[in-house]
Amino acid sequence: MANGDSVSGPILAADGRPLRQSLARALRLQKLRALMLIAPLLIFILVTFAAPIADMLFRSVENAIVPNTLPLTVAALEDWDDASGQPPGEKVFAALRQDLLAAVAAKAHTKLGSRLNYEQTGVASLLRKTGRRVKRMEEDGDLAAQFAKIHKSWADPETWATIKRFSSAYTSGYFLNAVDAKLGATGIEARPENERIYIFLFERTLLLSVVITVACLLIGYPVAFLLATLPMRTSNMLMILVLLPFWTSLLVRTSAWKVLLQQQGVINDTLVFIGLVADDGRLAMINNQTGTIIAMTHILLPFMILPLYSVMRTIPPSYMRAAKSLGATDWTAFWRVYFPQSVPGIGAGSILVFILAIGYYITPELVGGTSGTFISNRIAYHISSSLNWGLAAALGVILLVVVLVLYWLYDRIVGIDNVKLG
Amino acid sequence: MTDRDRAFVAFDGVQKSYDGETLVVKNLNLEIARGEFLTMLGPSGSGKTTCLMMLAGFEVATHGQISLGGRPINNIPPHKRGIGMVFQNYALFPHMTVAENLAFPLQVRRMSRTEVQEKVQRALDMVQMGGTEFAGRRPAQLSGGQQQRVALARALVFEPDLVLMDEPLGALDKQLREHMQYEIKHLHERLGVTVVYVTHDQSEALTMSDRIAVFNDGVIQQLATPEDLYERPENAFVAQFIGENNKLDGMVTAFADKEARVHLDGAEEIGALAVNCQGVGFRTMLSIRPERVLIAEPSAPNQLQGRVVELIYLGDHIRCRMEVAGRDDFIVKIPNSAKHSMLRVGETTPIGWLTNDCRALDAA
Ligand SMILES: Nc1ncnc2c1ncn2[C@@H]1O[C@H](COP(=O)(O)OP(=O)(O)OP(=O)(O)O)[C@@H](O)[C@H]1O
Ligand SMILES: [Mg+2]
């Protein structure tokens, strides 16, 4: 101690270097080794998780196809006033001809057509038709008239307004579309009643997910309680039953619900047999919301039971005994002593089930019919059928944001420290 | 019948089996008077906790009857028995503050808010935890000793007539444990509650209890005051379990008027107090406390030769291990006084004792 006091400045290690430096050197090797151990996982996560999310975020606003395919037209349109009610002048049509000639050579005009078709129906066929004929145009003739002859839409200022609105490299169009709005002549406006679908789907997804989470909690809590309190042998047996679904294919389980729930299915047959429902009044329990709720509650139940169980297992039985010895009835002892201590498990299980439910795809697709599908089914449709990846990305981003907001709310209200997985 | 009336707690022929194959508690008969401090003492697995749990109502007796205040309680659920209980790990509710923990038994009894507050404060004062800084803390923010006090206060706050404690001091260090022993003892004297206390620490049992029930293998081996238990053990198990004990094995050769002549395996014959030996020809275990052995005292009636094997100097006394009658684990405590000349290792010296100090017990 006296030695350390007499030397001012940094404390030195045995070899004369400053101690702090030697320590950092000693730890660096450890850190490096730790990093190497997690490197495979890190790379895997970057490639399969972080990169796709970044790509999705980018795609939801990316719009390079318009300025890339029609560079001259976009530049020429700068001077045109889209509120004038008149189609643009000859200069713009000349630029359009140039751009289209290049685009047709590169076979890019149909892609541009599908992109702009999301914003204004009919543009796809307009561009396809124009692309076939643009080569035969006379260069010095009245281009506006020639274009109008190919398709009258070229004389419509609305077409040009659409091109101008989506001429920048980034667009809010996909996001507006995803919330049932669009960029009209006068700014953001709601879509007509019959075209609205996504807000409604988001609402349905959230509502059904809440219902499924609550159902899982109501069914799972007593099971987890039994698992945690029964003697080892019995509870192990019960645990196997809880885990059994994990050993069966998801598809098989979902299809089994089809067999059980359909109108000519086992449950309806039984109900008719015992006379609870009439033969012509068979219950519709599949291909609607009921089907989705039943099948998804079943499939997500283990994700509720396991966190609940692992928290409940850590609650010693002596607490309940203490409460009873202090004069509490079974119910009071449970409600005031056991239940509060199981809340972290409820939090963990509910978050897990809710987040899994909100993004679930395969089960609603199979048993949801039209009234029981989720937003993720719509996303899948845009990715694999309509190929509108931008919109799919925008919907995905919104879903992600909703989950993050809910998570934040949960943290504010319950506190994320109160979530325990065991 | 008057006897039964006096018993506040009574176990009557109680048996308990968990698995239907072995009896963990075998034919327990025990009566505890109102206001008594009774300790159940015994080695691990001897069935002490099981007895306590049956009394508290958390385990059902397989056979027999338990009564409290003259009323059979076999079919009364735990929360209606009104028995306070201190658990080994305290079982303080972790999500409630100290004050809430103490208020719990009062709230479930639907007492008014002011009454609850008053009683909680009184109970905290009673265990010297009345300071304002404690009431709002969670159990995790208290030291082990403080948690113990709170658990004690919680078991007493609703003024039960009977308090059960299952190794309440097991998790504390030695000094704090001894301190708490006195505090619990004083509380018991002041409040006049009946206490059934479980421990496997014999010094704890000896300091605190009015009576001690020594358990082994599901059977009460002896039920007596601390003094009787130490001075007059009734069987080999109790003699060995309580305090330090020298044992000598032998065979009874004669038997007359409380005194037995015993032929030791080391080929000598001595006299002993016949306490629990079956008769002439049976084997017996002689029990002599180390402090009752007399060194080089020609007047002692029973004389043997002992060879000193080991000497340990302990200040106030010297602990001497000797070889006596073929056994080399015979301990003698020699007071450190001028009267005794210093022994040396290897030396042989005559030893002896009074016949009453040597008890002939069952052969263990
Ligand atoms: N819930 C139970 N199920 C089955 N056997 C049990 C159960 N509880 C206790 N036992 C058995 O009963 C016997 C007595 O147990 P008990 O807990 O009463 O002992 P104890 O005297 O309190 O011991 P310790 O001093 O270690 O606490 C032991 O052999 C134990 O294995
Ligand atoms: Mg015990």
PDB file of N, CA, C and O in Angstrom, chain A residues 156-210:
ATOM      1  N   ASP A 156     -54.498  11.832 -71.692  1.00  0.00           N
ATOM      2  CA  ASP A 156     -55.104  12.095 -70.377  1.00  0.00           C
ATOM      3  C   ASP A 156     -54.055  12.640 -69.416  1.00  0.00           C
ATOM      4  O   ASP A 156     -53.054  11.964 -69.128  1.00  0.00           O
ATOM      5  N   PRO A 157     -54.220  13.844 -68.904  1.00  0.00           N
ATOM      6  CA  PRO A 157     -53.202  14.412 -67.995  1.00  0.00           C
ATOM      7  C   PRO A 157     -53.017  13.556 -66.737  1.00  0.00           C
ATOM      8  O   PRO A 157     -51.949  13.568 -66.122  1.00  0.00           O
ATOM      9  N   GLU A 158     -54.018  12.758 -66.381  1.00  0.00           N
ATOM     10  CA  GLU A 158     -53.932  11.919 -65.174  1.00  0.00           C
ATOM     11  C   GLU A 158     -52.776  10.921 -65.291  1.00  0.00           C
ATOM     12  O   GLU A 158     -52.041  10.669 -64.329  1.00  0.00           O
ATOM     13  N   THR A 159     -52.611  10.327 -66.489  1.00  0.00           N
ATOM     14  CA  THR A 159     -51.513   9.397 -66.732  1.00  0.00           C
ATOM     15  C   THR A 159     -50.178  10.076 -66.456  1.00  0.00           C
ATOM     16  O   THR A 159     -49.298   9.536 -65.780  1.00  0.00           O
ATOM     17  N   TRP A 160     -50.056  11.281 -66.995  1.00  0.00           N
ATOM     18  CA  TRP A 160     -48.803  12.006 -66.828  1.00  0.00           C
ATOM     19  C   TRP A 160     -48.589  12.399 -65.371  1.00  0.00           C
ATOM     20  O   TRP A 160     -47.466  12.378 -64.878  1.00  0.00           O
ATOM     21  N   ALA A 161     -49.682  12.746 -64.726  1.00  0.00           N
ATOM     22  CA  ALA A 161     -49.565  13.122 -63.315  1.00  0.00           C
ATOM     23  C   ALA A 161     -49.031  11.948 -62.497  1.00  0.00           C
ATOM     24  O   ALA A 161     -48.173  12.104 -61.620  1.00  0.00           O
ATOM     25  N   THR A 162     -49.537  10.742 -62.822  1.00  0.00           N
ATOM     26  CA  THR A 162     -49.070   9.555 -62.113  1.00  0.00           C
ATOM     27  C   THR A 162     -47.569   9.371 -62.333  1.00  0.00           C
ATOM     28  O   THR A 162     -46.813   9.120 -61.388  1.00  0.00           O
ATOM     29  N   ILE A 163     -47.153   9.468 -63.592  1.00  0.00           N
ATOM     30  CA  ILE A 163     -45.721   9.299 -63.882  1.00  0.00           C
ATOM     31  C   ILE A 163     -44.900  10.322 -63.101  1.00  0.00           C
ATOM     32  O   ILE A 163     -43.893   9.997 -62.479  1.00  0.00           O
ATOM     33  N   LYS A 164     -45.392  11.561 -63.099  1.00  0.00           N
ATOM     34  CA  LYS A 164     -44.631  12.601 -62.418  1.00  0.00           C
ATOM     35  C   LYS A 164     -44.567  12.355 -60.911  1.00  0.00           C
ATOM     36  O   LYS A 164     -43.532  12.512 -60.285  1.00  0.00           O
ATOM     37  N   ARG A 165     -45.699  11.941 -60.319  1.00  0.00           N
ATOM     38  CA  ARG A 165     -45.735  11.714 -58.872  1.00  0.00           C
ATOM     39  C   ARG A 165     -44.780  10.610 -58.435  1.00  0.00           C
ATOM     40  O   ARG A 165     -44.225  10.643 -57.356  1.00  0.00           O
ATOM     41  N   PHE A 166     -44.595   9.623 -59.298  1.00  0.00           N
ATOM     42  CA  PHE A 166     -43.740   8.495 -58.910  1.00  0.00           C
ATOM     43  C   PHE A 166     -42.429   8.500 -59.665  1.00  0.00           C
ATOM     44  O   PHE A 166     -41.879   7.461 -59.980  1.00  0.00           O
ATOM     45  N   SER A 167     -41.946   9.717 -59.955  1.00  0.00           N
ATOM     46  CA  SER A 167     -40.730   9.803 -60.746  1.00  0.00           C
ATOM     47  C   SER A 167     -39.474   9.847 -59.880  1.00  0.00           C
ATOM     48  O   SER A 167     -38.378   9.737 -60.393  1.00  0.00           O
ATOM     49  N   SER A 168     -39.621  10.028 -58.561  1.00  0.00           N
ATOM     50  CA  SER A 168     -38.401  10.088 -57.749  1.00  0.00           C
ATOM     51  C   SER A 168     -37.952   8.675 -57.385  1.00  0.00           C
ATOM     52  O   SER A 168     -38.725   7.720 -57.479  1.00  0.00           O
ATOM     53  N   ALA A 169     -36.701   8.532 -56.936  1.00  0.00           N
ATOM     54  CA  ALA A 169     -36.124   7.204 -56.683  1.00  0.00           C
ATOM     55  C   ALA A 169     -36.717   6.555 -55.432  1.00  0.00           C
ATOM     56  O   ALA A 169     -36.597   5.355 -55.236  1.00  0.00           O
ATOM     57  N   TYR A 170     -37.312   7.370 -54.550  1.00  0.00           N
ATOM     58  CA  TYR A 170     -37.936   6.811 -53.346  1.00  0.00           C
ATOM     59  C   TYR A 170     -39.384   7.232 -53.289  1.00  0.00           C
ATOM     60  O   TYR A 170     -39.733   8.318 -53.741  1.00  0.00           O
ATOM     61  N   THR A 171     -40.219   6.380 -52.731  1.00  0.00           N
ATOM     62  CA  THR A 171     -41.644   6.673 -52.769  1.00  0.00           C
ATOM     63  C   THR A 171     -42.315   6.269 -51.461  1.00  0.00           C
ATOM     64  O   THR A 171     -41.882   5.336 -50.786  1.00  0.00           O
ATOM     65  N   SER A 172     -43.349   6.989 -51.110  1.00  0.00           N
ATOM     66  CA  SER A 172     -44.148   6.569 -49.963  1.00  0.00           C
ATOM     67  C   SER A 172     -45.351   5.770 -50.436  1.00  0.00           C
ATOM     68  O   SER A 172     -46.203   5.392 -49.652  1.00  0.00           O
ATOM     69  N   GLY A 173     -45.393   5.512 -51.754  1.00  0.00           N
ATOM     70  CA  GLY A 173     -46.566   4.884 -52.359  1.00  0.00           C
ATOM     71  C   GLY A 173     -46.923   3.546 -51.743  1.00  0.00           C
ATOM     72  O   GLY A 173     -48.090   3.268 -51.458  1.00  0.00           O
ATOM     73  N   TYR A 174     -45.917   2.697 -51.507  1.00  0.00           N
ATOM     74  CA  TYR A 174     -46.210   1.372 -50.959  1.00  0.00           C
ATOM     75  C   TYR A 174     -46.825   1.475 -49.569  1.00  0.00           C
ATOM     76  O   TYR A 174     -47.751   0.754 -49.220  1.00  0.00           O
ATOM     77  N   PHE A 175     -46.248   2.388 -48.770  1.00  0.00           N
ATOM     78  CA  PHE A 175     -46.766   2.524 -47.401  1.00  0.00           C
ATOM     79  C   PHE A 175     -48.184   3.061 -47.397  1.00  0.00           C
ATOM     80  O   PHE A 175     -49.033   2.611 -46.633  1.00  0.00           O
ATOM     81  N   LEU A 176     -48.415   4.059 -48.280  1.00  0.00           N
ATOM     82  CA  LEU A 176     -49.770   4.602 -48.355  1.00  0.00           C
ATOM     83  C   LEU A 176     -50.737   3.520 -48.779  1.00  0.00           C
ATOM     84  O   LEU A 176     -51.814   3.366 -48.208  1.00  0.00           O
ATOM     85  N   ASN A 177     -50.298   2.727 -49.747  1.00  0.00           N
ATOM     86  CA  ASN A 177     -51.117   1.626 -50.214  1.00  0.00           C
ATOM     87  C   ASN A 177     -51.423   0.659 -49.065  1.00  0.00           C
ATOM     88  O   ASN A 177     -52.549   0.180 -48.919  1.00  0.00           O
ATOM     89  N   ALA A 178     -50.397   0.433 -48.235  1.00  0.00           N
ATOM     90  CA  ALA A 178     -50.557  -0.534 -47.153  1.00  0.00           C
ATOM     91  C   ALA A 178     -51.507  -0.048 -46.068  1.00  0.00           C
ATOM     92  O   ALA A 178     -51.970  -0.843 -45.252  1.00  0.00           O
ATOM     93  N   VAL A 179     -51.774   1.266 -46.041  1.00  0.00           N
ATOM     94  CA  VAL A 179     -52.766   1.746 -45.071  1.00  0.00           C
ATOM     95  C   VAL A 179     -54.001   2.288 -45.777  1.00  0.00           C
ATOM     96  O   VAL A 179     -54.684   3.163 -45.267  1.00  0.00           O
ATOM     97  N   ASP A 180     -54.262   1.706 -46.951  1.00  0.00           N
ATOM     98  CA  ASP A 180     -55.471   2.041 -47.711  1.00  0.00           C
ATOM     99  C   ASP A 180     -55.541   3.515 -48.094  1.00  0.00           C
ATOM    100  O   ASP A 180     -56.613   4.116 -48.067  1.00  0.00           O
ATOM    101  N   ALA A 181     -54.399   4.107 -48.443  1.00  0.00           N
ATOM    102  CA  ALA A 181     -54.420   5.489 -48.907  1.00  0.00           C
ATOM    103  C   ALA A 181     -53.623   5.558 -50.202  1.00  0.00           C
ATOM    104  O   ALA A 181     -53.028   4.569 -50.633  1.00  0.00           O
ATOM    105  N   LYS A 182     -53.662   6.705 -50.867  1.00  0.00           N
ATOM    106  CA  LYS A 182     -52.828   6.862 -52.058  1.00  0.00           C
ATOM    107  C   LYS A 182     -52.463   8.318 -52.228  1.00  0.00           C
ATOM    108  O   LYS A 182     -53.045   9.200 -51.596  1.00  0.00           O
ATOM    109  N   LEU A 183     -51.455   8.552 -53.083  1.00  0.00           N
ATOM    110  CA  LEU A 183     -51.016   9.904 -53.364  1.00  0.00           C
ATOM    111  C   LEU A 183     -51.818  10.416 -54.551  1.00  0.00           C
ATOM    112  O   LEU A 183     -51.547  10.062 -55.694  1.00  0.00           O
ATOM    113  N   GLY A 184     -52.848  11.186 -54.297  1.00  0.00           N
ATOM    114  CA  GLY A 184     -53.677  11.688 -55.378  1.00  0.00           C
ATOM    115  C   GLY A 184     -53.176  13.040 -55.866  1.00  0.00           C
ATOM    116  O   GLY A 184     -52.104  13.499 -55.466  1.00  0.00           O
ATOM    117  N   ALA A 185     -53.965  13.670 -56.708  1.00  0.00           N
ATOM    118  CA  ALA A 185     -53.566  14.950 -57.287  1.00  0.00           C
ATOM    119  C   ALA A 185     -53.421  16.010 -56.203  1.00  0.00           C
ATOM    120  O   ALA A 185     -52.564  16.878 -56.285  1.00  0.00           O
ATOM    121  N   THR A 186     -54.241  15.902 -55.162  1.00  0.00           N
ATOM    122  CA  THR A 186     -54.222  16.937 -54.128  1.00  0.00           C
ATOM    123  C   THR A 186     -53.487  16.474 -52.871  1.00  0.00           C
ATOM    124  O   THR A 186     -53.680  17.011 -51.796  1.00  0.00           O
ATOM    125  N   GLY A 187     -52.631  15.443 -52.995  1.00  0.00           N
ATOM    126  CA  GLY A 187     -51.903  14.947 -51.822  1.00  0.00           C
ATOM    127  C   GLY A 187     -52.447  13.597 -51.385  1.00  0.00           C
ATOM    128  O   GLY A 187     -53.093  12.896 -52.174  1.00  0.00           O
ATOM    129  N   ILE A 188     -52.181  13.261 -50.103  1.00  0.00           N
ATOM    130  CA  ILE A 188     -52.590  11.940 -49.624  1.00  0.00           C
ATOM    131  C   ILE A 188     -54.091  11.882 -49.465  1.00  0.00           C
ATOM    132  O   ILE A 188     -54.698  12.764 -48.864  1.00  0.00           O
ATOM    133  N   GLU A 189     -54.701  10.861 -50.024  1.00  0.00           N
ATOM    134  CA  GLU A 189     -56.143  10.705 -49.871  1.00  0.00           C
ATOM    135  C   GLU A 189     -56.469   9.235 -49.634  1.00  0.00           C
ATOM    136  O   GLU A 189     -55.696   8.347 -50.000  1.00  0.00           O
ATOM    137  N   ALA A 190     -57.597   8.986 -48.999  1.00  0.00           N
ATOM    138  CA  ALA A 190     -58.006   7.612 -48.735  1.00  0.00           C
ATOM    139  C   ALA A 190     -58.472   6.962 -50.029  1.00  0.00           C
ATOM    140  O   ALA A 190     -58.965   7.645 -50.926  1.00  0.00           O
ATOM    141  N   ARG A 191     -58.285   5.658 -50.109  1.00  0.00           N
ATOM    142  CA  ARG A 191     -58.781   4.949 -51.279  1.00  0.00           C
ATOM    143  C   ARG A 191     -60.292   4.841 -51.196  1.00  0.00           C
ATOM    144  O   ARG A 191     -60.868   4.935 -50.116  1.00  0.00           O
ATOM    145  N   PRO A 192     -60.930   4.617 -52.340  1.00  0.00           N
ATOM    146  CA  PRO A 192     -62.381   4.422 -52.301  1.00  0.00           C
ATOM    147  C   PRO A 192     -62.745   3.216 -51.432  1.00  0.00           C
ATOM    148  O   PRO A 192     -61.955   2.278 -51.302  1.00  0.00           O
ATOM    149  N   GLU A 193     -63.947   3.311 -50.859  1.00  0.00           N
ATOM    150  CA  GLU A 193     -64.435   2.312 -49.908  1.00  0.00           C
ATOM    151  C   GLU A 193     -64.163   0.878 -50.360  1.00  0.00           C
ATOM    152  O   GLU A 193     -63.685   0.050 -49.591  1.00  0.00           O
ATOM    153  N   ASN A 194     -64.441   0.579 -51.630  1.00  0.00           N
ATOM    154  CA  ASN A 194     -64.362  -0.811 -52.083  1.00  0.00           C
ATOM    155  C   ASN A 194     -62.930  -1.295 -52.291  1.00  0.00           C
ATOM    156  O   ASN A 194     -62.696  -2.464 -52.526  1.00  0.00           O
ATOM    157  N   GLU A 195     -61.946  -0.389 -52.214  1.00  0.00           N
ATOM    158  CA  GLU A 195     -60.559  -0.822 -52.394  1.00  0.00           C
ATOM    159  C   GLU A 195     -59.840  -0.960 -51.060  1.00  0.00           C
ATOM    160  O   GLU A 195     -58.678  -1.344 -51.030  1.00  0.00           O
ATOM    161  N   ARG A 196     -60.525  -0.585 -49.966  1.00  0.00           N
ATOM    162  CA  ARG A 196     -59.846  -0.643 -48.662  1.00  0.00           C
ATOM    163  C   ARG A 196     -59.805  -2.077 -48.164  1.00  0.00           C
ATOM    164  O   ARG A 196     -60.792  -2.791 -48.230  1.00  0.00           O
ATOM    165  N   ILE A 197     -58.678  -2.512 -47.668  1.00  0.00           N
ATOM    166  CA  ILE A 197     -58.566  -3.890 -47.207  1.00  0.00           C
ATOM    167  C   ILE A 197     -57.541  -4.040 -46.088  1.00  0.00           C
ATOM    168  O   ILE A 197     -57.740  -4.776 -45.137  1.00  0.00           O
ATOM    169  N   TYR A 198     -56.441  -3.262 -46.150  1.00  0.00           N
ATOM    170  CA  TYR A 198     -55.310  -3.581 -45.271  1.00  0.00           C
ATOM    171  C   TYR A 198     -55.548  -3.182 -43.822  1.00  0.00           C
ATOM    172  O   TYR A 198     -55.247  -3.944 -42.913  1.00  0.00           O
ATOM    173  N   ILE A 199     -56.097  -1.967 -43.591  1.00  0.00           N
ATOM    174  CA  ILE A 199     -56.354  -1.551 -42.209  1.00  0.00           C
ATOM    175  C   ILE A 199     -57.244  -2.577 -41.530  1.00  0.00           C
ATOM    176  O   ILE A 199     -56.987  -3.037 -40.418  1.00  0.00           O
ATOM    177  N   PHE A 200     -58.276  -2.977 -42.303  1.00  0.00           N
ATOM    178  CA  PHE A 200     -59.210  -3.969 -41.772  1.00  0.00           C
ATOM    179  C   PHE A 200     -58.481  -5.271 -41.427  1.00  0.00           C
ATOM    180  O   PHE A 200     -58.694  -5.875 -40.373  1.00  0.00           O
ATOM    181  N   LEU A 201     -57.564  -5.666 -42.333  1.00  0.00           N
ATOM    182  CA  LEU A 201     -56.826  -6.916 -42.098  1.00  0.00           C
ATOM    183  C   LEU A 201     -55.901  -6.795 -40.888  1.00  0.00           C
ATOM    184  O   LEU A 201     -55.760  -7.727 -40.105  1.00  0.00           O
ATOM    185  N   PHE A 202     -55.273  -5.620 -40.759  1.00  0.00           N
ATOM    186  CA  PHE A 202     -54.412  -5.404 -39.585  1.00  0.00           C
ATOM    187  C   PHE A 202     -55.229  -5.521 -38.315  1.00  0.00           C
ATOM    188  O   PHE A 202     -54.833  -6.181 -37.351  1.00  0.00           O
ATOM    189  N   GLU A 203     -56.400  -4.871 -38.320  1.00  0.00           N
ATOM    190  CA  GLU A 203     -57.252  -4.911 -37.132  1.00  0.00           C
ATOM    191  C   GLU A 203     -57.646  -6.344 -36.805  1.00  0.00           C
ATOM    192  O   GLU A 203     -57.591  -6.776 -35.657  1.00  0.00           O
ATOM    193  N   ARG A 204     -58.006  -7.079 -37.857  1.00  0.00           N
ATOM    194  CA  ARG A 204     -58.436  -8.457 -37.620  1.00  0.00           C
ATOM    195  C   ARG A 204     -57.269  -9.283 -37.073  1.00  0.00           C
ATOM    196  O   ARG A 204     -57.447 -10.087 -36.157  1.00  0.00           O
ATOM    197  N   THR A 205     -56.087  -9.080 -37.643  1.00  0.00           N
ATOM    198  CA  THR A 205     -54.926  -9.831 -37.181  1.00  0.00           C
ATOM    199  C   THR A 205     -54.668  -9.565 -35.698  1.00  0.00           C
ATOM    200  O   THR A 205     -54.465 -10.491 -34.908  1.00  0.00           O
ATOM    201  N   LEU A 206     -54.698  -8.287 -35.309  1.00  0.00           N
ATOM    202  CA  LEU A 206     -54.448  -7.943 -33.905  1.00  0.00           C
ATOM    203  C   LEU A 206     -55.524  -8.534 -33.006  1.00  0.00           C
ATOM    204  O   LEU A 206     -55.217  -9.145 -31.976  1.00  0.00           O
ATOM    205  N   LEU A 207     -56.777  -8.375 -33.428  1.00  0.00           N
ATOM    206  CA  LEU A 207     -57.875  -8.848 -32.592  1.00  0.00           C
ATOM    207  C   LEU A 207     -57.807 -10.365 -32.403  1.00  0.00           C
ATOM    208  O   LEU A 207     -57.877 -10.872 -31.281  1.00  0.00           O
ATOM    209  N   LEU A 208     -57.640 -11.091 -33.523  1.00  0.00           N
ATOM    210  CA  LEU A 208     -57.590 -12.550 -33.419  1.00  0.00           C
ATOM    211  C   LEU A 208     -56.377 -12.987 -32.602  1.00  0.00           C
ATOM    212  O   LEU A 208     -56.447 -13.935 -31.822  1.00  0.00           O
ATOM    213  N   SER A 209     -55.257 -12.271 -32.745  1.00  0.00           N
ATOM    214  CA  SER A 209     -54.065 -12.640 -31.985  1.00  0.00           C
ATOM    215  C   SER A 209     -54.312 -12.466 -30.495  1.00  0.00           C
ATOM    216  O   SER A 209     -53.882 -13.292 -29.686  1.00  0.00           O
ATOM    217  N   VAL A 210     -55.018 -11.380 -30.140  1.00  0.00           N
ATOM    218  CA  VAL A 210     -55.339 -11.178 -28.724  1.00  0.00           C
ATOM    219  C   VAL A 210     -56.237 -12.306 -28.225  1.00  0.00           C
ATOM    220  O   VAL A 210     -56.004 -12.884 -27.155  1.00  0.00           O
TER     221      VAL A 210
END
